[in-house]
Coordinates of C-alpha atoms and ligand atoms in Angstrom, one line a residue:
M22 CA 39.1 106.1 130.5
K23 CA 39.0 104.2 133.8
P24 CA 37.6 100.7 133.9
T25 CA 34.2 100.6 135.5
L26 CA 34.0 96.8 136.1
D27 CA 35.3 94.8 139.0
L28 CA 37.8 92.7 137.1
S29 CA 38.5 90.4 140.1
A30 CA 35.6 88.3 138.8
F31 CA 37.6 87.6 135.6
Q32 CA 40.9 86.5 137.0
A33 CA 42.2 83.3 135.4
T34 CA 41.6 80.2 137.3
G35 CA 43.3 77.5 135.3
T36 CA 45.5 77.1 132.2
E37 CA 45.7 80.4 130.5
T38 CA 44.4 79.9 127.0
C39 CA 41.6 81.3 124.9
F40 CA 38.9 79.5 127.0
H41 CA 40.1 80.9 130.4
D42 CA 37.6 82.7 132.5
R43 CA 38.5 86.2 131.4
H44 CA 35.7 87.2 129.0
I45 CA 32.8 89.6 129.6
S46 CA 29.3 88.5 128.5
A47 CA 30.8 85.8 126.3
Q48 CA 28.6 84.4 123.5
I49 CA 31.1 82.4 121.3
Y50 CA 33.6 81.3 123.9
A51 CA 31.0 80.8 126.6
G52 CA 31.3 77.5 128.5
L53 CA 34.4 76.3 126.7
D54 CA 37.1 74.5 128.7
G55 CA 39.4 73.5 125.9
T56 CA 38.2 69.9 125.7
N57 CA 34.4 70.3 125.2
W58 CA 34.3 70.9 121.4
R59 CA 32.3 67.8 120.4
L60 CA 28.8 67.8 119.2
R61 CA 27.3 66.5 122.4
D62 CA 29.0 69.2 124.4
Y63 CA 27.8 71.9 121.9
E64 CA 24.2 70.5 122.2
T65 CA 24.5 70.7 126.0
R66 CA 25.3 74.4 125.7
G67 CA 22.2 74.9 123.6
G68 CA 23.8 74.2 120.3
Y69 CA 21.8 73.7 117.1
Q70 CA 18.7 75.1 118.9
A71 CA 18.8 78.1 116.6
L72 CA 18.8 75.8 113.5
R73 CA 15.9 73.9 115.0
K74 CA 14.1 77.1 115.6
I75 CA 14.1 78.3 112.0
L76 CA 13.4 74.9 110.6
E77 CA 10.5 74.0 112.9
L78 CA 7.6 72.4 111.0
G79 CA 3.9 72.7 111.5
E80 CA 1.7 75.6 112.8
V81 CA 0.9 77.3 116.0
D82 CA -2.3 79.4 116.3
G83 CA -2.8 79.2 112.6
K84 CA 0.7 80.6 111.9
P85 CA 3.6 78.6 110.5
R86 CA 6.3 77.7 113.0
G87 CA 9.9 78.3 112.1
M88 CA 11.3 81.3 110.3
T89 CA 11.3 82.3 106.7
S90 CA 14.5 83.3 104.9
D91 CA 13.3 86.9 105.0
Q92 CA 12.7 86.7 108.7
V93 CA 16.2 85.4 109.4
I94 CA 17.8 88.1 107.3
A95 CA 15.7 90.8 109.0
E96 CA 16.7 89.4 112.4
V97 CA 20.4 89.5 111.5
K98 CA 20.0 93.1 110.1
A99 CA 18.3 94.2 113.2
S100 CA 21.0 92.8 115.5
G101 CA 23.6 95.3 114.1
L102 CA 26.0 92.4 113.5
R103 CA 28.9 93.7 111.4
G104 CA 31.5 91.5 109.6
R105 CA 34.3 90.5 111.9
G106 CA 36.8 89.9 109.0
G107 CA 38.1 93.5 108.7
A108 CA 35.8 95.9 107.0
G109 CA 32.9 95.7 109.5
F110 CA 30.3 95.6 106.7
P111 CA 26.7 95.0 108.0
T112 CA 26.1 91.2 107.7
G113 CA 22.3 91.2 107.2
L114 CA 22.7 93.7 104.4
K115 CA 25.4 91.6 102.8
W116 CA 23.0 88.6 103.0
S117 CA 20.2 90.6 101.3
F118 CA 22.5 91.1 98.2
M119 CA 22.4 87.4 97.4
P120 CA 20.0 86.9 94.4
R121 CA 18.0 84.2 96.1
Q122 CA 15.8 83.5 93.0
F123 CA 18.9 82.8 90.9
P124 CA 18.1 79.4 89.3
G125 CA 21.6 77.9 89.3
A126 CA 24.2 77.1 91.9
K127 CA 24.9 79.7 94.7
Y128 CA 27.6 79.4 97.3
L129 CA 28.4 80.4 100.8
V130 CA 32.1 80.7 101.9
C131 CA 33.6 81.1 105.4
N132 CA 36.8 83.0 105.5
S133 CA 39.0 81.2 108.1
D134 CA 42.3 82.3 106.5
E135 CA 43.2 84.5 109.4
G136 CA 46.6 85.7 108.2
E137 CA 46.5 89.3 109.6
P138 CA 49.5 89.6 111.9
G139 CA 48.4 89.6 115.5
T140 CA 45.0 87.9 114.9
C141 CA 44.5 84.4 116.4
K142 CA 40.7 84.3 117.3
D143 CA 39.2 82.3 114.4
R144 CA 41.6 79.3 114.9
D145 CA 40.4 79.1 118.5
I146 CA 36.7 79.3 117.5
L147 CA 37.3 76.4 115.1
M148 CA 39.4 74.4 117.5
F149 CA 37.3 74.8 120.6
N150 CA 33.8 75.5 119.3
P151 CA 33.6 74.3 115.7
H152 CA 29.9 73.4 115.7
I153 CA 29.0 77.1 116.3
V154 CA 30.5 77.9 112.9
I155 CA 28.7 75.0 111.2
E156 CA 25.4 76.0 112.8
G157 CA 25.9 79.7 111.8
M158 CA 26.7 78.7 108.2
A159 CA 23.7 76.4 108.0
I160 CA 21.4 79.3 109.1
A161 CA 23.1 81.7 106.7
A162 CA 22.7 79.1 103.9
Y163 CA 19.0 78.7 104.7
A164 CA 18.5 82.5 104.7
M165 CA 20.2 82.9 101.3
G166 CA 18.8 79.8 99.6
V167 CA 22.3 78.2 99.3
K168 CA 22.8 74.4 99.2
V169 CA 26.7 74.1 99.2
A170 CA 29.3 75.9 101.2
Y171 CA 33.0 75.9 101.9
N172 CA 35.1 76.8 104.9
Y173 CA 38.6 78.0 103.8
I174 CA 41.0 77.4 106.6
H175 CA 44.6 78.8 106.9
G176 CA 47.1 76.2 105.7
E177 CA 49.7 76.7 108.4
I178 CA 47.4 75.5 111.2
F179 CA 46.6 72.0 110.0
E180 CA 45.3 70.7 113.4
V181 CA 42.5 73.3 113.1
Y182 CA 41.6 72.0 109.7
E183 CA 41.6 68.4 111.0
R184 CA 39.4 69.4 114.0
F185 CA 36.9 71.1 111.7
E186 CA 36.7 68.0 109.5
A187 CA 36.0 65.9 112.6
A188 CA 33.2 68.2 113.6
L189 CA 31.8 68.1 110.1
E190 CA 31.7 64.3 110.3
E191 CA 29.7 64.6 113.6
A192 CA 27.3 67.1 112.1
R193 CA 26.7 64.9 109.0
A194 CA 26.1 61.8 111.2
A195 CA 23.6 63.7 113.4
G196 CA 21.6 65.1 110.4
Y197 CA 22.7 68.7 110.9
L198 CA 24.3 68.6 107.4
G199 CA 23.0 66.7 104.4
D200 CA 19.6 66.2 102.8
N201 CA 16.4 67.4 104.4
L202 CA 17.9 68.8 107.6
L203 CA 15.8 67.9 110.7
G204 CA 13.0 66.6 108.5
S205 CA 12.6 69.9 106.6
T206 CA 12.9 70.5 102.9
F207 CA 16.2 72.3 103.4
S208 CA 19.4 70.5 102.3
F209 CA 22.9 71.8 102.9
Q210 CA 26.4 70.4 102.3
L211 CA 29.5 72.0 103.9
H212 CA 33.1 71.2 103.1
A213 CA 36.4 72.2 104.5
V214 CA 39.2 73.5 102.3
H215 CA 42.7 74.4 103.4
G216 CA 45.0 77.1 102.0
F217 CA 48.8 77.1 102.0
G218 CA 49.6 80.1 104.2
A219 CA 49.6 83.1 101.8
Y220 CA 48.2 86.2 103.5
I221 CA 46.6 87.5 100.3
C222 CA 44.4 84.4 100.2
G223 CA 42.4 86.0 103.0
E224 CA 41.2 88.7 100.5
E225 CA 37.8 87.4 99.5
T226 CA 38.3 87.1 95.7
A227 CA 41.9 85.7 96.0
L228 CA 40.3 83.1 98.4
L229 CA 37.8 82.2 95.7
E230 CA 40.5 81.8 93.2
S231 CA 42.4 79.6 95.6
I232 CA 39.4 77.3 96.2
E233 CA 39.0 77.0 92.4
G234 CA 42.6 75.7 92.4
K235 CA 44.2 78.7 90.8
K236 CA 46.9 81.1 92.1
G237 CA 45.5 83.1 94.9
Q238 CA 45.3 86.6 93.4
P239 CA 42.5 89.1 93.9
R240 CA 40.0 89.8 91.2
F241 CA 38.9 93.2 90.0
K242 CA 35.7 94.3 91.6
P243 CA 33.0 94.9 90.3
P244 CA 31.7 92.3 89.6
F245 CA 31.4 91.6 93.3
P246 CA 31.1 88.0 94.6
A247 CA 27.3 88.5 95.2
S248 CA 26.9 88.3 91.4
Y249 CA 30.1 86.6 90.2
G250 CA 31.8 84.6 93.0
L251 CA 32.9 81.0 93.3
Y252 CA 33.0 79.3 89.9
G253 CA 31.3 82.5 88.6
K254 CA 28.2 81.9 90.7
P255 CA 26.5 84.2 93.3
T256 CA 28.5 83.9 96.5
T257 CA 28.4 85.3 100.0
I258 CA 31.7 85.4 102.0
N259 CA 31.8 86.0 105.8
N260 CA 34.5 85.7 108.4
T261 CA 34.5 82.7 110.9
E262 CA 33.5 84.9 113.9
T263 CA 30.7 86.5 111.9
F264 CA 29.1 83.1 111.3
A265 CA 29.8 82.1 114.9
A266 CA 27.8 85.1 116.1
V267 CA 24.6 84.0 114.3
P268 CA 23.2 81.2 116.4
W269 CA 23.1 83.4 119.5
I270 CA 21.2 86.1 117.6
I271 CA 18.6 83.6 116.3
R272 CA 18.2 81.9 119.6
N273 CA 18.0 85.0 121.8
G274 CA 16.8 87.7 119.3
S275 CA 18.3 90.7 117.7
A276 CA 17.3 93.2 120.4
P277 CA 19.3 91.5 123.3
Y278 CA 22.3 91.1 120.9
L279 CA 22.2 94.8 120.0
A280 CA 21.8 95.7 123.6
I281 CA 25.0 93.9 124.6
G282 CA 27.1 96.2 122.4
K283 CA 26.5 99.8 121.3
P284 CA 24.1 101.2 118.6
N285 CA 25.4 100.2 115.2
N286 CA 27.9 98.0 117.0
G287 CA 25.9 95.0 118.3
G288 CA 27.1 92.0 120.3
T289 CA 30.5 90.8 121.5
K290 CA 33.9 90.9 119.7
I291 CA 36.8 88.6 120.3
F292 CA 40.0 90.7 120.6
S293 CA 43.4 89.1 120.2
V294 CA 45.4 91.1 122.7
V295 CA 49.1 90.6 121.7
G296 CA 52.4 92.3 122.2
D297 CA 53.7 93.9 125.4
V298 CA 51.0 92.7 127.8
Q299 CA 51.4 90.2 130.7
R300 CA 48.7 87.8 129.5
P301 CA 48.3 87.9 125.8
G302 CA 45.3 86.0 124.4
N303 CA 41.8 86.1 123.0
Y304 CA 39.3 88.1 125.0
E305 CA 35.6 88.1 124.1
V306 CA 34.0 91.4 125.4
P307 CA 31.0 93.5 124.4
L308 CA 31.7 96.0 121.6
G309 CA 32.1 99.4 123.3
T310 CA 34.2 98.0 126.2
P311 CA 36.8 100.6 127.2
F312 CA 40.3 99.8 125.9
A313 CA 41.5 100.3 129.5
T314 CA 39.3 97.4 130.6
L315 CA 40.6 95.2 127.8
L316 CA 44.2 96.0 128.7
E317 CA 43.5 95.2 132.3
L318 CA 42.0 91.8 131.4
A319 CA 45.2 91.1 129.6
G320 CA 47.2 91.8 132.7
G321 CA 48.3 95.3 131.7
V322 CA 51.8 96.1 130.4
R323 CA 54.8 94.6 132.2
P324 CA 56.0 96.0 135.5
G325 CA 58.1 99.1 135.1
R326 CA 56.9 99.7 131.5
T327 CA 54.4 102.2 130.3
L328 CA 51.9 102.0 127.4
K329 CA 53.3 103.8 124.3
A330 CA 51.0 102.9 121.4
V331 CA 48.5 100.4 120.1
I332 CA 47.6 99.1 116.7
P333 CA 43.9 98.4 117.5
G334 CA 42.8 96.2 114.5
G335 CA 45.6 94.0 113.2
S336 CA 48.8 95.1 111.4
S337 CA 46.9 96.9 108.6
A338 CA 45.3 99.4 111.0
P339 CA 46.9 102.8 111.7
V340 CA 48.7 103.0 115.1
L341 CA 47.3 105.2 117.8
P342 CA 49.3 106.7 120.7
A343 CA 48.5 105.7 124.3
A344 CA 46.9 109.1 125.1
I345 CA 44.2 108.4 122.5
M346 CA 43.8 104.7 123.3
N347 CA 43.3 105.3 127.0
E348 CA 40.2 107.3 126.3
L349 CA 38.9 104.9 123.6
T350 CA 36.1 102.4 123.6
M351 CA 36.6 99.3 121.5
D352 CA 34.0 99.5 118.8
Y353 CA 33.9 100.1 115.0
D354 CA 32.7 103.7 115.2
A355 CA 34.8 105.0 118.1
I356 CA 38.1 103.5 116.6
A357 CA 37.3 104.9 113.2
K358 CA 36.6 108.3 114.7
A359 CA 40.0 108.2 116.4
G360 CA 41.7 107.6 113.0
S361 CA 42.2 103.9 112.9
M362 CA 40.0 100.8 112.5
L363 CA 38.8 97.8 114.4
G364 CA 39.8 95.6 111.5
S365 CA 40.3 92.0 112.5
G366 CA 40.3 92.8 116.2
A367 CA 44.0 92.1 116.9
V368 CA 45.1 94.6 119.5
I369 CA 48.9 95.0 119.2
V370 CA 50.1 96.6 122.4
M371 CA 53.5 98.4 122.4
D372 CA 55.2 99.7 125.5
D373 CA 57.9 102.4 125.9
T374 CA 60.7 100.0 124.9
R375 CA 59.5 99.9 121.3
C376 CA 61.2 101.9 118.6
M377 CA 58.6 103.0 116.0
V378 CA 61.0 103.0 113.1
K379 CA 61.9 99.4 113.9
S380 CA 58.3 98.5 114.2
L381 CA 57.5 100.1 110.9
L382 CA 60.4 98.3 109.3
R383 CA 58.9 94.9 110.4
L384 CA 55.5 95.9 109.1
S385 CA 56.8 97.2 105.8
Y386 CA 58.8 94.0 105.2
F387 CA 55.6 91.9 105.8
Y388 CA 53.6 93.8 103.1
M389 CA 56.4 93.8 100.6
H390 CA 56.7 90.0 101.1
E391 CA 53.0 89.4 100.8
S392 CA 52.1 91.6 97.8
C393 CA 50.8 89.3 95.1
G394 CA 52.5 91.5 92.5
Q395 CA 49.5 92.1 90.2
C396 CA 49.5 95.9 90.4
T397 CA 52.4 98.2 90.0
P398 CA 51.8 100.6 92.9
C399 CA 51.6 97.8 95.4
R400 CA 54.3 95.6 93.9
E401 CA 56.9 98.4 93.5
G402 CA 55.6 100.7 96.2
T403 CA 55.8 98.2 99.1
G404 CA 59.4 97.5 98.1
W405 CA 60.2 101.3 98.1
L406 CA 58.6 101.7 101.5
F407 CA 60.6 98.9 103.0
R408 CA 63.9 100.0 101.5
M409 CA 63.4 103.6 102.7
V410 CA 62.5 102.6 106.2
D411 CA 65.4 100.2 106.2
R412 CA 67.7 103.1 105.1
I413 CA 66.4 105.2 108.0
A414 CA 66.7 102.4 110.4
K415 CA 70.3 101.8 109.4
G416 CA 71.1 105.4 110.2
E417 CA 71.6 106.2 106.5
G418 CA 68.4 108.2 106.0
R419 CA 68.0 111.8 104.8
I420 CA 65.5 114.2 106.3
G421 CA 63.6 114.3 103.0
D422 CA 62.9 110.6 103.3
I423 CA 60.1 111.2 105.8
D424 CA 58.0 113.2 103.3
L425 CA 59.1 110.8 100.5
L426 CA 57.7 107.9 102.6
N427 CA 54.4 109.7 102.9
S428 CA 54.4 110.5 99.2
V429 CA 55.0 106.8 98.2
A430 CA 52.2 105.8 100.6
D431 CA 49.9 108.3 99.0
N432 CA 50.7 106.9 95.6
I433 CA 49.8 103.4 96.7
Q434 CA 46.6 104.0 98.7
G435 CA 43.4 103.8 96.7
R436 CA 45.2 102.9 93.4
T437 CA 45.3 99.1 93.6
I438 CA 43.1 96.1 92.9
C439 CA 42.7 95.1 96.5
A440 CA 43.1 96.6 99.9
L441 CA 46.6 95.1 100.6
G442 CA 48.0 98.3 99.0
D443 CA 46.0 100.4 101.5
A444 CA 47.1 98.1 104.3
A445 CA 50.8 98.7 103.5
A446 CA 50.3 102.5 103.1
M447 CA 48.2 103.3 106.2
P448 CA 50.7 102.1 108.9
V449 CA 53.4 104.3 107.3
R450 CA 51.3 107.4 107.4
A451 CA 50.1 106.8 110.9
M452 CA 53.6 106.1 112.3
I453 CA 54.9 109.3 110.8
K454 CA 51.9 111.3 111.9
H455 CA 52.2 110.2 115.6
F456 CA 55.9 109.4 116.0
R457 CA 57.7 111.7 113.5
D458 CA 60.1 112.7 116.2
E459 CA 61.6 109.2 116.3
F460 CA 62.2 109.2 112.5
V461 CA 63.8 112.6 112.7
Y462 CA 66.0 111.6 115.7
L463 CA 67.2 108.5 114.0
I464 CA 68.1 110.4 110.8
E465 CA 69.9 113.2 112.7
H466 CA 71.6 111.1 115.4
K467 CA 72.1 107.8 113.5
T468 CA 70.8 106.0 116.5
A469 CA 67.3 105.1 117.9
K470 CA 65.6 107.6 120.1
V471 CA 64.3 104.8 122.3
A472 CA 67.4 103.6 124.2
A473 CA 66.1 100.0 124.6
A474 CA 66.0 99.7 120.8
R475 CA 69.7 100.6 120.4
P476 CA 72.0 97.6 119.8
H477 CA 74.2 96.7 122.7
P478 CA 77.4 98.8 122.4
G479 CA 79.6 95.7 122.0
L480 CA 77.4 93.8 119.7
P481 CA 76.3 95.6 116.4
P482 CA 77.8 93.8 113.4
A483 CA 79.7 96.1 111.1
G484 CA 77.5 98.2 109.0
E485 CA 74.3 97.2 110.9
G486 CA 73.6 100.8 112.0
A487 CA 71.1 101.7 114.7
V488 CA 68.4 99.1 114.7
G489 CA 67.2 96.1 112.9
A490 CA 69.8 93.4 112.5
A491 CA 67.1 90.7 112.7
E492 CA 64.9 92.5 110.2
R493 CA 67.8 92.8 107.8
Q494 CA 68.5 89.1 108.0
V495 CA 64.9 88.3 106.9
A496 CA 65.1 90.8 104.1
Ligands
LIG20 C1 44.9 91.5 102.1 C2 43.6 91.1 102.8 C3 43.6 90.0 103.7 C4 42.4 89.7 104.3 N1 42.4 88.6 105.2 C5 41.2 88.2 105.7 C6 41.2 87.1 106.6 O1 42.2 86.5 106.9 N2 40.0 86.8 107.2 C7 38.9 87.4 106.9 O2 37.8 87.1 107.4 N3 38.9 88.5 106.1 C8 40.0 88.9 105.5 N4 40.0 90.0 104.6 C9 38.7 90.6 104.4 C10 37.9 89.8 103.3 O3 38.3 90.3 102.0 C11 36.4 90.0 103.5 O4 36.1 91.3 103.5 C12 35.8 89.3 104.7 O5 36.1 87.9 104.7 C13 34.3 89.5 104.7 O6 33.7 88.9 105.8 P1 32.9 89.7 106.9 O7 31.9 90.6 106.2 O8 32.3 88.7 107.8 O9 33.9 90.6 107.6 C14 41.2 90.4 104.0 C15 41.2 91.5 103.1 C16 42.4 91.8 102.5 C17 42.4 93.0 101.6
LIG21 S1 47.1 95.5 95.9 FE1 48.9 94.2 96.0 S2 48.1 92.3 96.8 FE2 46.3 93.4 96.0 S3 46.1 92.7 93.9 FE3 47.4 94.5 93.8 S4 49.5 93.7 93.9 FE4 48.1 92.1 94.6

């Protein structure tokens, strides 16, 4: 699909980071320059107006000002906002599951673990616009009758955790957090927590275990967090970008938000465009933007290269070949229809120099390494997958290995406690479905089909085979 926009308006003007001027209809990254993260800057951009709007006291024309919890939830439902953490679950609907009349403690949790390979948007939201998350969480807490919340931040990016703590201090001092916010009866405390870098702690129930100080391993579901969450209490968990979308919706209304995207796919989405592009980075664009436009914003593939394939939603999403991607719009429904998922929004671009066997080897290693080990299909299966792909990559594979790989993936998918098992299995099946010829070629010729992926004739260490010396070292 050809881009329909004049992209000259979006050329970078300064330092090329997440806050460069290459977004379309930005809502979360709008007005950021990399330094203006403080409270006064956020207020200048209209920050905390949405919180003021819902908490407004008094009456106008005999009707109460402000918004009730039901009205806030209805507005978020009508906006079509879907969770930005991976599954795309409708946010307003999730909020309505919270048993608001539950008499004891209830919690709200922000998932800023962001461990999905390729994804780097949440850390930039927290670094350059932290108050938008605080405001979004305060509105969510009001809507669900929650008084205490936590933001769980990935442990390997400590400067982001420190930045968020600094923003929390500002919000507390200004009365946006604490008792009786803005003179209302609503009180809300928000705390930051940091993890220690385990990918599995991004899974919502493993994350809850980790906050509780336990080993981060997923829980069986049901019961779901809405009834048995943090410390066994009703809990709602949303992704950082999901909360960051909320102030715009409350300030401007659900209809304009929905109108920016596509039906059932409201608003903007931040895509982390990574891999073989000239200007990798975070791009906030309306859902439904053609992939070709997004690729062009990111500078396209390097000169002399052609697009080969894209993983459109982080490493757990099935790969799609260029022919499909070039016709695709970037929204939940279109990508699902094409056989993949929007996931976390990391768009991993691969050009014609990429060997798919080698790419799968790297992915399989990751999932084997990150499996928490609780369930047998995932613990054992991810190791099998890696070892079989490794065998093929070394030029020692048998033709039956290809079907065996599919069979092992089949025996993992849908048979585990959490979705990490599916995330390990889906890339295998998609790589074989779309690029079987490369697996067959490597098995038959004992060298990669993609010439650029072959080792330099003088260099391969003894026994290293066709591809993957670096991967083998990490193994
Ligand atoms: C292995 C695994 C890792 C995950 N990592 C993240 C993550 O880093 N950030 C995130 O928001 N969601 C992650 N999720 C999804 C969460 O479990 C959960 O669905 C999400 O935080 C809900 O928020 P949302 O409704 O706003 O998308 C992960 C899921 C799995 C199975
Ligand atoms: S699927 Fe894997 S990561 Fe998830 S609980 Fe089972 S062993 Fe752990």
